[in-house]
Coordinates of N, CA and C in Angstrom, one line a residue:
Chain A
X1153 N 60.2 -23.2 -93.7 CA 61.0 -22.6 -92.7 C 60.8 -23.1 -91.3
X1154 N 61.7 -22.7 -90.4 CA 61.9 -22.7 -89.1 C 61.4 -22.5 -88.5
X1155 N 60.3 -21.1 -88.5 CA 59.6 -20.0 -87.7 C 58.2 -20.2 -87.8
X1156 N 57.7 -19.5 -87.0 CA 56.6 -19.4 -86.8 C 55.8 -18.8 -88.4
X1157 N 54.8 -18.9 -88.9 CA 54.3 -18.6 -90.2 C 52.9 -17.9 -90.0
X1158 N 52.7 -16.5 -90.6 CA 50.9 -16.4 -90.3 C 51.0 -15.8 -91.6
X1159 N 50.0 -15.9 -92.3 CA 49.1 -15.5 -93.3 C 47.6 -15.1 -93.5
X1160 N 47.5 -14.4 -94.0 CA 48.4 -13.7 -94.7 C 49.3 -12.6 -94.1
X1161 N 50.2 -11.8 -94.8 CA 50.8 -10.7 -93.9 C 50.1 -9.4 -94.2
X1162 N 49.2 -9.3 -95.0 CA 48.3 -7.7 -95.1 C 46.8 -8.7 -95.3
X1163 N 46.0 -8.2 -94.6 CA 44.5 -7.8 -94.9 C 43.4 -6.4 -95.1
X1164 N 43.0 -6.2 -95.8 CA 41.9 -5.5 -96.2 C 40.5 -5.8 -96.0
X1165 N 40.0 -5.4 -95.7 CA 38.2 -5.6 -95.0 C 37.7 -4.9 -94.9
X1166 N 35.8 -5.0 -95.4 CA 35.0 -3.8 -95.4 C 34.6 -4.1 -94.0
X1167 N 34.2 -3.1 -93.6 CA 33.6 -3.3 -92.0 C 32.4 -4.2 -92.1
X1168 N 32.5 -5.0 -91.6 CA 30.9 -6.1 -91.0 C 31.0 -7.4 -92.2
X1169 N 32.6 -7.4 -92.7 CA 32.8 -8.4 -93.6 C 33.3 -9.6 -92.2
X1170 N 33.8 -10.5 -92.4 CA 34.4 -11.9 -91.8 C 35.6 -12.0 -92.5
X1171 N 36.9 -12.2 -90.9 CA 38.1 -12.5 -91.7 C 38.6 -13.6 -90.7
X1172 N 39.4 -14.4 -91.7 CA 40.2 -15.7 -91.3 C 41.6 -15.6 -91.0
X1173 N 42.3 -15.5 -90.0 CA 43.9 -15.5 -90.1 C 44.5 -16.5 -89.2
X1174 N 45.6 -17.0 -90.3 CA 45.7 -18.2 -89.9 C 47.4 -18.3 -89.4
X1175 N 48.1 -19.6 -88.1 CA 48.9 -19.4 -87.9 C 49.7 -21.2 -88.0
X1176 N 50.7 -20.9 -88.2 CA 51.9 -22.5 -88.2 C 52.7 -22.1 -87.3
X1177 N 52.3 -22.7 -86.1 CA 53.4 -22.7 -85.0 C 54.8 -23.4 -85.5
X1178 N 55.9 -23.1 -85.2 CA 56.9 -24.6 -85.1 C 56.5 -25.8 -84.6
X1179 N 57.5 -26.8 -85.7 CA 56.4 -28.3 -85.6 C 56.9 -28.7 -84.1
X1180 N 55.7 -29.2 -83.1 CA 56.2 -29.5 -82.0 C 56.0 -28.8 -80.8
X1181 N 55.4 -27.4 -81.1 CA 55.4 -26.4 -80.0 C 53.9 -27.1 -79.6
X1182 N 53.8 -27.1 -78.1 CA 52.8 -27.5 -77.6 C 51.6 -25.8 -77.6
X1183 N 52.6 -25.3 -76.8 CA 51.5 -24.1 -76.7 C 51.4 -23.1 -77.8
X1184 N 50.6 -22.3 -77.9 CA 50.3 -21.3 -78.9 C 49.4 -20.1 -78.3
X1185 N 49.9 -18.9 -78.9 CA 49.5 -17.8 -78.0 C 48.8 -16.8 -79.3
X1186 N 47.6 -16.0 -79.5 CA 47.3 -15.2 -80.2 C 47.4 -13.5 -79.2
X1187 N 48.5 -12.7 -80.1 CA 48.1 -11.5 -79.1 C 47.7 -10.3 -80.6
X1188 N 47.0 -9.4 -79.9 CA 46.7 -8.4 -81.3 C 47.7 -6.9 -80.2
X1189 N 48.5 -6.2 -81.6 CA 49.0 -5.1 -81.4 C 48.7 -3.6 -81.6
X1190 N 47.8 -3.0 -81.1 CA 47.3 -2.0 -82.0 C 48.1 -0.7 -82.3
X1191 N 48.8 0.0 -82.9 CA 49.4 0.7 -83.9 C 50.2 1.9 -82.3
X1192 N 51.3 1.7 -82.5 CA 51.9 2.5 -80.8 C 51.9 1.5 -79.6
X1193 N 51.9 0.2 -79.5 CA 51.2 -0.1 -78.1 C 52.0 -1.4 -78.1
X1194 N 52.0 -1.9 -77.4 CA 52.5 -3.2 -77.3 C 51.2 -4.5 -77.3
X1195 N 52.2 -5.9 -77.3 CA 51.0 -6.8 -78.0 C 50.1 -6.8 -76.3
X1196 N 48.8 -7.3 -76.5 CA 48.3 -7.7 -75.9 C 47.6 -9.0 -76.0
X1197 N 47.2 -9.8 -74.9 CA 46.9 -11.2 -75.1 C 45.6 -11.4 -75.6
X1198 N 45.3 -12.3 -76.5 CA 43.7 -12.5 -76.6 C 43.5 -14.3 -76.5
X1199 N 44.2 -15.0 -76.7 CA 43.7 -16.8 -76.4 C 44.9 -17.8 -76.5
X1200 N 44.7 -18.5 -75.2 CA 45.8 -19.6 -75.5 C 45.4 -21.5 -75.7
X1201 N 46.4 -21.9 -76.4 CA 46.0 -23.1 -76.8 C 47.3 -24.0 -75.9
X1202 N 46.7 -25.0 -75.3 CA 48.0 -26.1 -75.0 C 47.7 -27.4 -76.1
X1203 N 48.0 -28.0 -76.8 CA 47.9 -28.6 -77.9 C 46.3 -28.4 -78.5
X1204 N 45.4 -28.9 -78.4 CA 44.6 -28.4 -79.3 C 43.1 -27.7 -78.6
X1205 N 43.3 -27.9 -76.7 CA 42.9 -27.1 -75.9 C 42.8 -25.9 -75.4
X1206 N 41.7 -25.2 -75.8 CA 41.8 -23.4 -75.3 C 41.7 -23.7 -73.8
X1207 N 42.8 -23.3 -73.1 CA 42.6 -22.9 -72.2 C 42.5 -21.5 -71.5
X1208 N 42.4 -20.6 -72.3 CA 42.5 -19.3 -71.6 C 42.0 -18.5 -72.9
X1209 N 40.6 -17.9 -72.6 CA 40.3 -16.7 -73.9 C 40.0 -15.4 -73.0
X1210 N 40.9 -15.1 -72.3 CA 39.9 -14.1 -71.2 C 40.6 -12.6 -72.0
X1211 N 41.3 -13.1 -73.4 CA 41.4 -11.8 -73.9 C 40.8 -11.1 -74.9
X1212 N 40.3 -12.4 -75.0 CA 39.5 -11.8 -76.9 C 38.3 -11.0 -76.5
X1213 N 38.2 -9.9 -77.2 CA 37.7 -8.4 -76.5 C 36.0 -8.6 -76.6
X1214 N 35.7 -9.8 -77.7 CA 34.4 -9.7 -77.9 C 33.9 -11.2 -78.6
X1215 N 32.4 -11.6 -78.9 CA 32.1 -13.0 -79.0 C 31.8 -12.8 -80.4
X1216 N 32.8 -11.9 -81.3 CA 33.1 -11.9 -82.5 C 34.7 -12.4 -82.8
X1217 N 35.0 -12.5 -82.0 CA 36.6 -13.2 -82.2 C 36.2 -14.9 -81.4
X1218 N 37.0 -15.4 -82.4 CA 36.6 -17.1 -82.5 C 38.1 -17.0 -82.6
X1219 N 38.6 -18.2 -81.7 CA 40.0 -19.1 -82.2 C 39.5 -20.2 -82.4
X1220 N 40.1 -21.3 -83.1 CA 40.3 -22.5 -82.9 C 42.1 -23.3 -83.1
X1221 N 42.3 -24.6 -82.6 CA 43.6 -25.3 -83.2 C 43.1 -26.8 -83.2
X1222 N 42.3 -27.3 -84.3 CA 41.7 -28.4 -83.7 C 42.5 -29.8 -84.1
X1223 N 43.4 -29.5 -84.3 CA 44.6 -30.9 -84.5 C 45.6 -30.2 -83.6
X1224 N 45.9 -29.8 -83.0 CA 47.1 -29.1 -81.9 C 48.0 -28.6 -82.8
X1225 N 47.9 -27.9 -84.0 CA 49.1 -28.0 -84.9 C 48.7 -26.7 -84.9
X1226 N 48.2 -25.6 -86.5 CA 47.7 -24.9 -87.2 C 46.5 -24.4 -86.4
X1227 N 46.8 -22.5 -86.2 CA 45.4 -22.6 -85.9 C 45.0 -21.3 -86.4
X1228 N 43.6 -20.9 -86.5 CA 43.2 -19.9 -87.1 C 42.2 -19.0 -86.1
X1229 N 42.4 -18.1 -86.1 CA 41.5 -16.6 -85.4 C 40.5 -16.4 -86.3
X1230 N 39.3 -16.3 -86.3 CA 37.9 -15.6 -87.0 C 37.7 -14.3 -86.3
X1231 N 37.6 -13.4 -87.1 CA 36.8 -12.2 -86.8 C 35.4 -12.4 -87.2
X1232 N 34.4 -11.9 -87.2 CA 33.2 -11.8 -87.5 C 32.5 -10.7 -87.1
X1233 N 32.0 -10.0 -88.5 CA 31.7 -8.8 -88.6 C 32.3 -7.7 -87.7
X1234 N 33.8 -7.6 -88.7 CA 34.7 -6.8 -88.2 C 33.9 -5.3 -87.8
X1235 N 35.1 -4.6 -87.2 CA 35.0 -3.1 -87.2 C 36.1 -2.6 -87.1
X1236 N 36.2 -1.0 -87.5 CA 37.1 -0.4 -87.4 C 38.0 -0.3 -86.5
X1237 N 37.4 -0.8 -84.9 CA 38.5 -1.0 -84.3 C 39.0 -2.2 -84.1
X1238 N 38.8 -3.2 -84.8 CA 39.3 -4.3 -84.7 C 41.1 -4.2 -85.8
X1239 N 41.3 -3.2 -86.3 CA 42.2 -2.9 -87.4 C 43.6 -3.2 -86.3
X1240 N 44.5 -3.8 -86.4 CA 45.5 -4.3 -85.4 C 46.6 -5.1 -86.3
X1241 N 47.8 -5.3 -85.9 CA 48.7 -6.5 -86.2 C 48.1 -7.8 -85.4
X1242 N 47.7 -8.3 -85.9 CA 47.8 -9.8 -85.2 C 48.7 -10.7 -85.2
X1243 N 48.9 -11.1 -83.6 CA 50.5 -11.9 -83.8 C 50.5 -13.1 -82.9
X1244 N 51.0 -14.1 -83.8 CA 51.0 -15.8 -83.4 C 52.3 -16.1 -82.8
X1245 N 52.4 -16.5 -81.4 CA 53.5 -17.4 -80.6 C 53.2 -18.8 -80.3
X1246 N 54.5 -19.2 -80.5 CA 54.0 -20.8 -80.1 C 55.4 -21.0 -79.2
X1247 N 55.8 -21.7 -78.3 CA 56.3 -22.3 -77.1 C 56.6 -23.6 -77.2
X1248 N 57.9 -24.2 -76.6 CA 57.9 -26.1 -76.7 C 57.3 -26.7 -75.9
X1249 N 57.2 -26.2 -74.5 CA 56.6 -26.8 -73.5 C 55.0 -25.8 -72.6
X1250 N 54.8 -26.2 -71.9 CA 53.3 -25.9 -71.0 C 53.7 -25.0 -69.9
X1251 N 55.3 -25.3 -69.7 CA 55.5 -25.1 -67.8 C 55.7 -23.2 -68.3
X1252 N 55.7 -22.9 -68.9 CA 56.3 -21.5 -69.1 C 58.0 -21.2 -69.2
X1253 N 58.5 -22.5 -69.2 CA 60.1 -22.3 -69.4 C 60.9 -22.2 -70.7
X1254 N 59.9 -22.1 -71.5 CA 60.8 -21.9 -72.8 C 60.2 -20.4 -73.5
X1255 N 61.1 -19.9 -74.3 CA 60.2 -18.5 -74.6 C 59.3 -19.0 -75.7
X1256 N 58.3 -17.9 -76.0 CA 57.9 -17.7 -77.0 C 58.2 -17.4 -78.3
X1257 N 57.8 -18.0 -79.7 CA 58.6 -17.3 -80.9 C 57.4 -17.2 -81.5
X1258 N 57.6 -15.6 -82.2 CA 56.7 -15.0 -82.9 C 56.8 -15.2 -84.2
X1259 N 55.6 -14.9 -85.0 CA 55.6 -14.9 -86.3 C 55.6 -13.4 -86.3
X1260 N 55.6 -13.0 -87.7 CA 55.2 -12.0 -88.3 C 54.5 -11.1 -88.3
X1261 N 53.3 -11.6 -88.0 CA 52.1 -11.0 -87.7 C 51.0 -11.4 -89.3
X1262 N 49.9 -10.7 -88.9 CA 48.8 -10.2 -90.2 C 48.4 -8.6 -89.5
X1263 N 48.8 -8.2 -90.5 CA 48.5 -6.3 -90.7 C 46.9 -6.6 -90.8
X1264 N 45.9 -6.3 -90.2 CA 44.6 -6.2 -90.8 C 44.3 -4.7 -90.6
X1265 N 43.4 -4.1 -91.8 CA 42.8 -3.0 -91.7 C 41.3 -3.3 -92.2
X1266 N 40.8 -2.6 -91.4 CA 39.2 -2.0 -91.5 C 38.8 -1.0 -92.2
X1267 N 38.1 -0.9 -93.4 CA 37.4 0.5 -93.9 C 36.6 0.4 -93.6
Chain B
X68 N 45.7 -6.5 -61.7 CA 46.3 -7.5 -62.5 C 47.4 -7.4 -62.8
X69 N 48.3 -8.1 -63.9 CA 49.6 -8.0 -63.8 C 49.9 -6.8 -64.8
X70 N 51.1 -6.0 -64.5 CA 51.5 -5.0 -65.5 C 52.6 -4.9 -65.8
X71 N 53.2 -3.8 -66.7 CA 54.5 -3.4 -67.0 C 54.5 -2.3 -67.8
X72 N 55.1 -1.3 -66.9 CA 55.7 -0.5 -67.5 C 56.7 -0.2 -67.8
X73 N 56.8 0.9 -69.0 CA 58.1 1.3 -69.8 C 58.4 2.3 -69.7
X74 N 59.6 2.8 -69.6 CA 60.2 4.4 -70.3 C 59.5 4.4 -71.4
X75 N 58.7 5.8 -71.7 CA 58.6 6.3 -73.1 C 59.7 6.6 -73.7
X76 N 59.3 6.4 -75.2 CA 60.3 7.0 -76.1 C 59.9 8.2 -77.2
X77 N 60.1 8.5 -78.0 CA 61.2 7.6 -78.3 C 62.9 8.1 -77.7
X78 N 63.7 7.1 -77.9 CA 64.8 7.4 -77.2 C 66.4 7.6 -78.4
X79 N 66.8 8.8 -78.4 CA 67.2 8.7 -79.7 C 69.0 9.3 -79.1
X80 N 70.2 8.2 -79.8 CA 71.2 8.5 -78.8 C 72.4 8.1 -80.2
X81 N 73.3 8.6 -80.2 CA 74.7 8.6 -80.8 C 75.5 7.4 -80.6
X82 N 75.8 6.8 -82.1 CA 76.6 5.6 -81.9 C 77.7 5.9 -80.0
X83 N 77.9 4.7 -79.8 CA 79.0 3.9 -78.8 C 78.4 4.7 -77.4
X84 N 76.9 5.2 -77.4 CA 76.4 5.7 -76.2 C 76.1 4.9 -75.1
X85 N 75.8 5.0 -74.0 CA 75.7 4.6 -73.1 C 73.6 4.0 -72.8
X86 N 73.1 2.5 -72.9 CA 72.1 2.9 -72.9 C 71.3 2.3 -71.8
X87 N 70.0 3.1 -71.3 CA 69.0 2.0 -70.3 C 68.1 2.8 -70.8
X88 N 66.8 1.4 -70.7 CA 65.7 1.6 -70.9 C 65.0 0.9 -69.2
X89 N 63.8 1.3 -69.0 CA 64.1 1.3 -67.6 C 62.5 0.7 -67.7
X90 N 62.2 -0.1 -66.8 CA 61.3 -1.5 -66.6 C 60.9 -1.7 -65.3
X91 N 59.2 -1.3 -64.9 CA 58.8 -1.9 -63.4 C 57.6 -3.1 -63.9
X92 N 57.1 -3.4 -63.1 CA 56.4 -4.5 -63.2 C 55.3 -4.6 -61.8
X93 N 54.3 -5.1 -62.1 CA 53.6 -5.4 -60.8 C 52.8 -7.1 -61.6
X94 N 52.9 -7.5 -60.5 CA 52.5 -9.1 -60.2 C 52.3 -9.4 -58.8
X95 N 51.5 -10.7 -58.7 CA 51.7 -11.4 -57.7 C 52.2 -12.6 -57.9
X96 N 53.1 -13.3 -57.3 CA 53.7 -14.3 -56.9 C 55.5 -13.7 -57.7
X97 N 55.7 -14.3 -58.2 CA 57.4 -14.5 -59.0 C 57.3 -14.9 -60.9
X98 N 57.3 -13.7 -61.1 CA 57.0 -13.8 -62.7 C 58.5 -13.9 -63.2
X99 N 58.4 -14.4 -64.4 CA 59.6 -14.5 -65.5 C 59.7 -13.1 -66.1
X100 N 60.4 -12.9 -66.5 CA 61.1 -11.1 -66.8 C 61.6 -11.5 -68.1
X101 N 61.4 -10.8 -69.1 CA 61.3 -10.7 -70.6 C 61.7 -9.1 -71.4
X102 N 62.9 -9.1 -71.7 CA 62.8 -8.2 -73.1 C 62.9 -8.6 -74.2
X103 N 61.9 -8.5 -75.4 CA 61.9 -8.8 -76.4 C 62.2 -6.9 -77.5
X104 N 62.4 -7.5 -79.1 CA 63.0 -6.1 -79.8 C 62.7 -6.7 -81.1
X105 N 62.1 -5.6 -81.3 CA 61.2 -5.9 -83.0 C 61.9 -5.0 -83.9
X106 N 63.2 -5.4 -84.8 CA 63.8 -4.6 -85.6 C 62.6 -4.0 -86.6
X107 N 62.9 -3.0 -87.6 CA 61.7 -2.6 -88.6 C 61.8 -3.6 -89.7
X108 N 60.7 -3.4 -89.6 CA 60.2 -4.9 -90.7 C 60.1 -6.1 -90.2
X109 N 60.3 -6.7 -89.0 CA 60.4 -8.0 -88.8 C 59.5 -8.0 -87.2
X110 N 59.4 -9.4 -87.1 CA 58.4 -9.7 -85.8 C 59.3 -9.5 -84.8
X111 N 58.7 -10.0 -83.6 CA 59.3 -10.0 -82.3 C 60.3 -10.9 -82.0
X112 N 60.8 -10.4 -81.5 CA 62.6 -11.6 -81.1 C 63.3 -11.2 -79.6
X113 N 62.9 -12.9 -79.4 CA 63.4 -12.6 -77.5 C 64.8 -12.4 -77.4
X114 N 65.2 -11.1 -76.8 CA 66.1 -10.7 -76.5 C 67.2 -10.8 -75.5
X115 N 66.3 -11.4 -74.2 CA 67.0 -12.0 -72.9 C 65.6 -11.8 -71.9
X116 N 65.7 -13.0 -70.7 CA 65.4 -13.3 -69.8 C 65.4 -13.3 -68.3
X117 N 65.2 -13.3 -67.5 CA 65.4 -13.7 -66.4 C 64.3 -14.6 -65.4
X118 N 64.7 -15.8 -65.1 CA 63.4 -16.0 -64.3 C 63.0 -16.3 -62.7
X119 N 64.0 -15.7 -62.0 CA 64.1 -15.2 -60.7 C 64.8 -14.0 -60.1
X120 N 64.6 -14.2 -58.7 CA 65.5 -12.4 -58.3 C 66.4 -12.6 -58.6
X121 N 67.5 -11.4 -58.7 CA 68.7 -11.6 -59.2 C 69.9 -12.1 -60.1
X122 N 68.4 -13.1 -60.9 CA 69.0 -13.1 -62.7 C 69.6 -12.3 -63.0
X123 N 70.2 -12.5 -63.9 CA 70.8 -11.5 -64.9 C 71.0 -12.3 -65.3
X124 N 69.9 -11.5 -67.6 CA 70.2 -11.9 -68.5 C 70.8 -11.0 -69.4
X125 N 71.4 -12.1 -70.1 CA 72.3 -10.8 -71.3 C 72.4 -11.8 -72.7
X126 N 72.8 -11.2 -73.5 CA 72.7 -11.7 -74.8 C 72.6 -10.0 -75.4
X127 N 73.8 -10.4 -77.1 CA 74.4 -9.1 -77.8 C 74.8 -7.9 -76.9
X128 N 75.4 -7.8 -75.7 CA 75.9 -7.1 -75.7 C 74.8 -6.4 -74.0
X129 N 73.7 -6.8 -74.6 CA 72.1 -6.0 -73.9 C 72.2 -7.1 -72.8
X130 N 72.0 -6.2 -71.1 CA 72.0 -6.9 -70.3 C 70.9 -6.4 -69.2
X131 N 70.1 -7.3 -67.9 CA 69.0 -6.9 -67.7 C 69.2 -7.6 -65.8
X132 N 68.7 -6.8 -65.1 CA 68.8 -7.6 -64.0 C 67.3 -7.8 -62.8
X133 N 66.9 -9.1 -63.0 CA 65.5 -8.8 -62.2 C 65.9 -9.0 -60.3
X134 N 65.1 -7.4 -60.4 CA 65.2 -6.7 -59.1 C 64.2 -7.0 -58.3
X135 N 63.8 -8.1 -57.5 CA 62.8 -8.0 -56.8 C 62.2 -6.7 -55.6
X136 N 63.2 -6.0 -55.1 CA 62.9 -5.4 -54.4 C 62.7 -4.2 -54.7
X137 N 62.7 -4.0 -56.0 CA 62.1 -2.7 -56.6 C 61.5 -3.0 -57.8
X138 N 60.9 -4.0 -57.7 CA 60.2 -5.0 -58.9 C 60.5 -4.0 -60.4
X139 N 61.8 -4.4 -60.5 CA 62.3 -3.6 -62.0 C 63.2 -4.6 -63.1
X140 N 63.2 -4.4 -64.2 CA 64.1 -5.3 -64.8 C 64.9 -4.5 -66.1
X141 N 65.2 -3.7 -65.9 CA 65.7 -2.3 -66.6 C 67.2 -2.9 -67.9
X142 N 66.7 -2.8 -69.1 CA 67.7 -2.8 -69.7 C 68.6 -1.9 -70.4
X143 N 69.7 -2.7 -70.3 CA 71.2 -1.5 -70.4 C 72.4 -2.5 -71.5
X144 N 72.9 -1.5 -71.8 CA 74.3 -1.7 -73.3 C 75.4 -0.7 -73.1
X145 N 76.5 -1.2 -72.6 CA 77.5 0.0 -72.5 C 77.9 0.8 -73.9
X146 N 77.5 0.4 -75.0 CA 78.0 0.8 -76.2 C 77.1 0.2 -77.3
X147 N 75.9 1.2 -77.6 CA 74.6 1.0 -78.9 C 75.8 1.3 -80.4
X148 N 75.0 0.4 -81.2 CA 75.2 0.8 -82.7 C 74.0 0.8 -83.5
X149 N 74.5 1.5 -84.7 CA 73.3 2.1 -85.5 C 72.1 0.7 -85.8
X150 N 72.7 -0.8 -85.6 CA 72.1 -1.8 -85.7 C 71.1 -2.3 -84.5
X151 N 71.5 -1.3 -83.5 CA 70.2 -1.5 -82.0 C 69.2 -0.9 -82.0
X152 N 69.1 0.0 -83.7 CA 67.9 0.7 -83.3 C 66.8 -0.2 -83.9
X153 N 65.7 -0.2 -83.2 CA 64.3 -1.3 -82.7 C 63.8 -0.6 -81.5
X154 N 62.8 -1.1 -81.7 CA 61.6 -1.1 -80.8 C 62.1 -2.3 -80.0
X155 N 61.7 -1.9 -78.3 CA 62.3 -2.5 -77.0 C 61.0 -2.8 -76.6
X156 N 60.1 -4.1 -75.9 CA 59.7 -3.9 -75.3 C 59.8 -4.9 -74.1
X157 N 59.4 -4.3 -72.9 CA 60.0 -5.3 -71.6 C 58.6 -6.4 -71.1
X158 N 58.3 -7.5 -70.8 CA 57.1 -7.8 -71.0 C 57.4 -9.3 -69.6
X159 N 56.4 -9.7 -68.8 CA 56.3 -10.6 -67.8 C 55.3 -11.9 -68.2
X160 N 55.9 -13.2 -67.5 CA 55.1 -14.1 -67.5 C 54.6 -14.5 -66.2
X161 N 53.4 -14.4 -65.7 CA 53.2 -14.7 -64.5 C 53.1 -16.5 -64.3
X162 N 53.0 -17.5 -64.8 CA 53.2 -18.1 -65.0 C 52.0 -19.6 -63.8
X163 N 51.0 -19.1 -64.2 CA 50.1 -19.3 -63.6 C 48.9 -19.9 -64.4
X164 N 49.3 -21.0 -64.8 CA 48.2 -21.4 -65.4 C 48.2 -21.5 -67.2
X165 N 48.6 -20.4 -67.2 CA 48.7 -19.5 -68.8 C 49.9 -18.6 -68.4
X166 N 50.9 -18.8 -69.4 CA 52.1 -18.6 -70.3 C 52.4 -17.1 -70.3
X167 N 50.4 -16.7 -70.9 CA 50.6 -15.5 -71.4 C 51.5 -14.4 -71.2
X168 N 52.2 -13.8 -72.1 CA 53.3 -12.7 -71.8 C 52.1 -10.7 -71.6
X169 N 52.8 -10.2 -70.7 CA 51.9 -9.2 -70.7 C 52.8 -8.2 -71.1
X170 N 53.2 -7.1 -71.9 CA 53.9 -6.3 -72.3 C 54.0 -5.0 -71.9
X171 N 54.7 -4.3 -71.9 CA 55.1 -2.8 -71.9 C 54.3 -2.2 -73.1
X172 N 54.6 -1.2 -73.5 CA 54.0 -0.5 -74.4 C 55.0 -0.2 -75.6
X173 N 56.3 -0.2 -75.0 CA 57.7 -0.3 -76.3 C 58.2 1.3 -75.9
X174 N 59.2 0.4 -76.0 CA 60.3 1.8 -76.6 C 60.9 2.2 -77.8
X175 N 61.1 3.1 -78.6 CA 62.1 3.0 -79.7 C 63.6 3.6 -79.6
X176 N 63.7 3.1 -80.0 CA 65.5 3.5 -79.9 C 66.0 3.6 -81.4
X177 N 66.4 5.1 -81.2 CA 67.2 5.0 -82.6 C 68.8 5.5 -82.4
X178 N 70.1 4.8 -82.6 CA 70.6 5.5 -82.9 C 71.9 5.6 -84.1
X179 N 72.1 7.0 -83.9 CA 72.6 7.7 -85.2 C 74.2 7.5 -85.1
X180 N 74.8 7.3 -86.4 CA 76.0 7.1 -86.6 C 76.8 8.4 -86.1

């Protein structure tokens, strides 16, 4: 497809387990954006990549959330030893250019829940 | 830091009604102005833009005008259908470095045939 891709779209996790969610920007988008939504609220930001460069993590709430994109393409968020409030939509944007002039296109999301 | 607020919702109105959802913002310098609308079941989808004073974006119908002088970007539809109901949300790019979009909290809008 066209769009932006993240997988999975549901997760399940025991608390203080480790989860992977991963995202396929459109081929070609330079930037990439991870925001997590929590249930009523709108997204909020947690890390951005300009091809395979983080330049900006000042949102990821804790040094249990890991991003990487280490080919500029595909990139995947680590939780590590989740918790219950980490339970959120997570949602992947990617962008064509750097300058901020093109919008953003979202994926889907991944539903994660914490027991 | 940067913000945006939204009308709460939810906002619940009769086909061919009259609609706004109403949008302030605080920033520094000159942000990009963004509503985005997440039908049920599906992701986020940019709705329209603006990226100076006195844009005005529109697309389906839904139109938005960034107001510097009352830092607002308030969206309106002279005539909703039962296919507008979604969650609204109004969201800024300060554009400084990082892209990042900073969001409202959402609106929902439903309305009834």
């Amino acid at each position: 497809g066209a769009g932006v891709s993240q997988s999975p779209r549901y997760k399940v996790a025991k608390r203080g387990q480790d989860v992977a969610l991963r995202c396929d920007p459109i081929s070609g988008h330079v930037s990439l954006f991870w925001y997590q939504q929590a249930l009523g609220q709108g997204p909020e930001f947690l890390t951005y990549f300009q091809n395979e460069a983080q330049l900006d993590k000042s949102g990821l709430p804790s040094d249990r959330f890991f991003a990487e994109r280490p080919e500029g393409s595909v990139s995947t968020l680590k939780i590590q030893r989740t918790q219950q409030e980490d339970s959120a939509v997570y949602l992947c944007a990617s962008s064509l250019d750097e300058q901020g002039h093109q919008p953003q296109h979202f994926g889907d999301g991944t539903r994660l829940s914490i027991l | 830091g940067d913000s945006v607020t939204q009308m709460e919702g939810p906002v619940t109105l009769s086909e061919e009604a009259f609609l706004t959802i109403n949008c302030t913002y605080t920033a520094t310098g000159y942000p990009s102005l963004f509503w985005y609308v997440q039908y049920p079941g599906e992701g986020l989808q940019l709705l329209l833009k603006a990226t100076k004073a006195d844009d005005k974006g529109s697309n389906k119908g839904f139109e938005a005008t960034y107001r510097k002088e009352t830092t607002s970007f308030h969206l309106e539809k002279g005539s909703v259908q039962v296919s507008d109901s979604a969650v609204y949300f109004c969201a800024l790019s300060a554009l400084r470095g990082s892209e990042k979009l900073v969001f409202g909290k959402g609106t929902k809008l439903t309305v009834n045939p």
